[in-house]
Each structure stands twice: as C-alpha cells, then as structure tokens.
mmCIF file of N, CA and C in Angstrom:
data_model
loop_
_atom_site.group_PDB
_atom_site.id
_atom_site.type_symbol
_atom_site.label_atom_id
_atom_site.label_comp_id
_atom_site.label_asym_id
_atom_site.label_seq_id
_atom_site.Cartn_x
_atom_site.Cartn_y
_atom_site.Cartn_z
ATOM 1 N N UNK A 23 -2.252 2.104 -26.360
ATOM 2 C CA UNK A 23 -2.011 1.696 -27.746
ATOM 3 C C UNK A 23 -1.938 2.938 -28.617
ATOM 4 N N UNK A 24 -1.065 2.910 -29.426
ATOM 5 C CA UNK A 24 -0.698 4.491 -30.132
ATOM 6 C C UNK A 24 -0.934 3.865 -31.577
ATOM 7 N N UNK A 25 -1.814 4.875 -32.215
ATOM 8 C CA UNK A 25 -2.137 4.615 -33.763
ATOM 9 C C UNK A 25 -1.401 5.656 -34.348
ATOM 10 N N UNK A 26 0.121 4.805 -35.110
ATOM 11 C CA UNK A 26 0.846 6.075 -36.358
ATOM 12 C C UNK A 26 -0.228 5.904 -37.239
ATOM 13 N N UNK A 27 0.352 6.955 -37.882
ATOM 14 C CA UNK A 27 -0.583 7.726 -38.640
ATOM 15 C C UNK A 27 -0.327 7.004 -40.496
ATOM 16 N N UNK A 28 0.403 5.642 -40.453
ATOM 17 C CA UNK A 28 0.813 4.893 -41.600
ATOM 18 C C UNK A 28 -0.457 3.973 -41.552
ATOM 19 N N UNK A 29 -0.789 3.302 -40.667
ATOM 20 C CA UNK A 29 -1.541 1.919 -40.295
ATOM 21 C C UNK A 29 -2.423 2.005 -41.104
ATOM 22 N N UNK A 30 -2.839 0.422 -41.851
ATOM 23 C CA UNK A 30 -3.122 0.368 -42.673
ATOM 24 C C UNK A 30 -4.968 1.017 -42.179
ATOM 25 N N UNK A 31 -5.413 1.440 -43.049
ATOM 26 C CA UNK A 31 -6.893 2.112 -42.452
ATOM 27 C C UNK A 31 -7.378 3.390 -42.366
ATOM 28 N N UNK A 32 -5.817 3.799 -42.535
ATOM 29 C CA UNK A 32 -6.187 5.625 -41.523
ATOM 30 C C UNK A 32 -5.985 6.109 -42.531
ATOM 31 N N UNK A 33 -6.144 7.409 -42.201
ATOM 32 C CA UNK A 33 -5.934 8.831 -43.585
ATOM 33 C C UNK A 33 -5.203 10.184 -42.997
ATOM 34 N N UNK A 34 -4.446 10.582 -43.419
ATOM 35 C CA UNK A 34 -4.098 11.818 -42.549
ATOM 36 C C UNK A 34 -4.817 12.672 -42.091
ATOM 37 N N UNK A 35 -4.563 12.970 -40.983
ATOM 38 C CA UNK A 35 -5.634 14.417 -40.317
ATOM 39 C C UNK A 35 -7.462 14.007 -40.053
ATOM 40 N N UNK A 36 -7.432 12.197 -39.955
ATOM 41 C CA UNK A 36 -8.681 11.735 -39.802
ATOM 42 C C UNK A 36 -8.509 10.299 -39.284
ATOM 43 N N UNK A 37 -9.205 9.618 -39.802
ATOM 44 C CA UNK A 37 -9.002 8.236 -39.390
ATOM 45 C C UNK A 37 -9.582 7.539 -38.131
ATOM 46 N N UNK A 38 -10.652 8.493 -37.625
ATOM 47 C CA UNK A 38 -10.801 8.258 -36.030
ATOM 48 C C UNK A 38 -11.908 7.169 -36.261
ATOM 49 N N UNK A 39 -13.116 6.792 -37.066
ATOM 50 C CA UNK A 39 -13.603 6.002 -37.238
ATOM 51 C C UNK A 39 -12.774 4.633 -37.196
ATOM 52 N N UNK A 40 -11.688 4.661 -38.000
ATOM 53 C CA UNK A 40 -10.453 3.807 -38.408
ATOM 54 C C UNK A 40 -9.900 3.124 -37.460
ATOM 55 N N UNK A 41 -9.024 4.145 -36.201
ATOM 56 C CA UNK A 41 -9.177 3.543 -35.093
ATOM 57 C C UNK A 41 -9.681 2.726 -33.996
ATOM 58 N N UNK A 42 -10.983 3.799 -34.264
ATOM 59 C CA UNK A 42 -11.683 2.965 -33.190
ATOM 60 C C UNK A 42 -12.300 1.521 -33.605
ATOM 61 N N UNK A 43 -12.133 1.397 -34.870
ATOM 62 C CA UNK A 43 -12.485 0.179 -35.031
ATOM 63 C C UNK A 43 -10.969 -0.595 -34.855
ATOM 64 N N UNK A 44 -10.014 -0.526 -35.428
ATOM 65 C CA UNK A 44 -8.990 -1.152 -35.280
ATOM 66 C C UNK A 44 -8.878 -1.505 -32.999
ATOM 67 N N UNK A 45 -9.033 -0.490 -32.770
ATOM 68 C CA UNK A 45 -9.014 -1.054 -31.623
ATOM 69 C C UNK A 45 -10.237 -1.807 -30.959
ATOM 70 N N UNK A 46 -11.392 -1.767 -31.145
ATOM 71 C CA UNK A 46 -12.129 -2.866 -31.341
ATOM 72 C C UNK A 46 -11.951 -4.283 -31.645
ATOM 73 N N UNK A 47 -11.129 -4.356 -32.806
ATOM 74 C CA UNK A 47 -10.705 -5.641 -33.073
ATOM 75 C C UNK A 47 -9.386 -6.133 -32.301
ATOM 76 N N UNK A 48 -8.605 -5.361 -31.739
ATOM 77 C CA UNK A 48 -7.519 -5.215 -30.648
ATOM 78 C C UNK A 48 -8.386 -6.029 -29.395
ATOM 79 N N UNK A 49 -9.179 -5.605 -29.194
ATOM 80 C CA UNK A 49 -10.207 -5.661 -27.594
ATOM 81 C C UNK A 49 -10.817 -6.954 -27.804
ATOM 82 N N UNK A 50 -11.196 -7.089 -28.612
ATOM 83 C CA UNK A 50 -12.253 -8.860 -29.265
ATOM 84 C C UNK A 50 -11.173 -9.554 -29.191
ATOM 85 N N UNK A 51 -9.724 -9.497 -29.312
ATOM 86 C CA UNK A 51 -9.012 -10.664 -29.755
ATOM 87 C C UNK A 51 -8.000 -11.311 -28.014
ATOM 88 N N UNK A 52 -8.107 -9.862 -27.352
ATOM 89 C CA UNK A 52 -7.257 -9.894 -26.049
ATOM 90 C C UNK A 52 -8.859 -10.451 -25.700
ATOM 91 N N UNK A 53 -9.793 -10.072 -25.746
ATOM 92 C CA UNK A 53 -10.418 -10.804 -24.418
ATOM 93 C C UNK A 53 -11.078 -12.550 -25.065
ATOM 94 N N UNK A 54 -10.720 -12.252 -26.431
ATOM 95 C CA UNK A 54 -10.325 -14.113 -26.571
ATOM 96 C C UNK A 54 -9.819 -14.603 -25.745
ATOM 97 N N UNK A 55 -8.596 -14.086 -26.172
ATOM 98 C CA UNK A 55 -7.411 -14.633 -25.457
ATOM 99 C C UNK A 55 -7.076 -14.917 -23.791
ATOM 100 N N UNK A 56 -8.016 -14.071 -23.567
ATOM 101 C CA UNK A 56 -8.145 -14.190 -21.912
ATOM 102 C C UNK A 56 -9.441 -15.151 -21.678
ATOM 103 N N UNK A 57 -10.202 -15.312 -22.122
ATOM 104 C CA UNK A 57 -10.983 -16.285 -22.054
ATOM 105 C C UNK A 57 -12.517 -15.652 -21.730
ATOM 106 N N UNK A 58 -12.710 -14.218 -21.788
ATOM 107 C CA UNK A 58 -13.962 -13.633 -21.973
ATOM 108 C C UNK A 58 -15.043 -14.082 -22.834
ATOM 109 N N UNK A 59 -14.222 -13.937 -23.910
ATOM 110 C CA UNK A 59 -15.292 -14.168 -24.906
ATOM 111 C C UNK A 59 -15.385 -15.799 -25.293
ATOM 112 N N UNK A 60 -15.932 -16.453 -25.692
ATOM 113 C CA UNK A 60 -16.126 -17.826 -25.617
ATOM 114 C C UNK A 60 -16.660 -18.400 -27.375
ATOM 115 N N UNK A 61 -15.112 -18.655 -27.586
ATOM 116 C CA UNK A 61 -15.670 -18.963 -29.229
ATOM 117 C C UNK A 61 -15.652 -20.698 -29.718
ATOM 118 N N UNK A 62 -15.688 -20.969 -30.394
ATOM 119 C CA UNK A 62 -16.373 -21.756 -31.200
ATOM 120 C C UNK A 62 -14.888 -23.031 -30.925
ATOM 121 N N UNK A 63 -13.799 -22.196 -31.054
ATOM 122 C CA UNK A 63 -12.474 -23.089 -30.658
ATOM 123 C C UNK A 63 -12.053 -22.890 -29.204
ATOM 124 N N UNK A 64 -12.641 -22.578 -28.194
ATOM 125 C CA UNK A 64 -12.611 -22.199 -26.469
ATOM 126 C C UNK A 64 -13.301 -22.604 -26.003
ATOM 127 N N UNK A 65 -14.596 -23.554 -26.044
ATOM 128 C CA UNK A 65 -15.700 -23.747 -25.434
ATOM 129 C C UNK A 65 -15.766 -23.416 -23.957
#
C-alpha cells in the first residue's frame, strides 16, 4: 500500500504517525471483511 504524499492526514516530509494509523484502519476493515474480526453486524 503506497501513501502519496496528498492523502488526506499527512504533511509533507512527515506524516508517519498519519500513516500508520491510516493503515491501521486499512487492516481493521480487511480483516472485517475476511471475517477475523467479529462485529456487531457478522456475528
């Protein structure tokens, strides 16, 4: 996954906090989706 340097979050020449949360929320939503995580609409 490649973070330009536009995405909403980031700052030029920084942003690494930014990322790593953005991909965090990337990671929570694929392993929804795969059925890891077990939410409230997946039982």
């Amino acid at each position: 996954i490649l973070f330009p340097s536009g995405y909403p979050g980031s700052n030029p020449g920084g942003g690494v906090q930014a990322q790593l949360k953005h991909l965090m929320q990337i990671l929570m939503e694929v392993m929804r989706d795969v059925g890891i995580i077990k939410n409230d609409e997946n039982p």
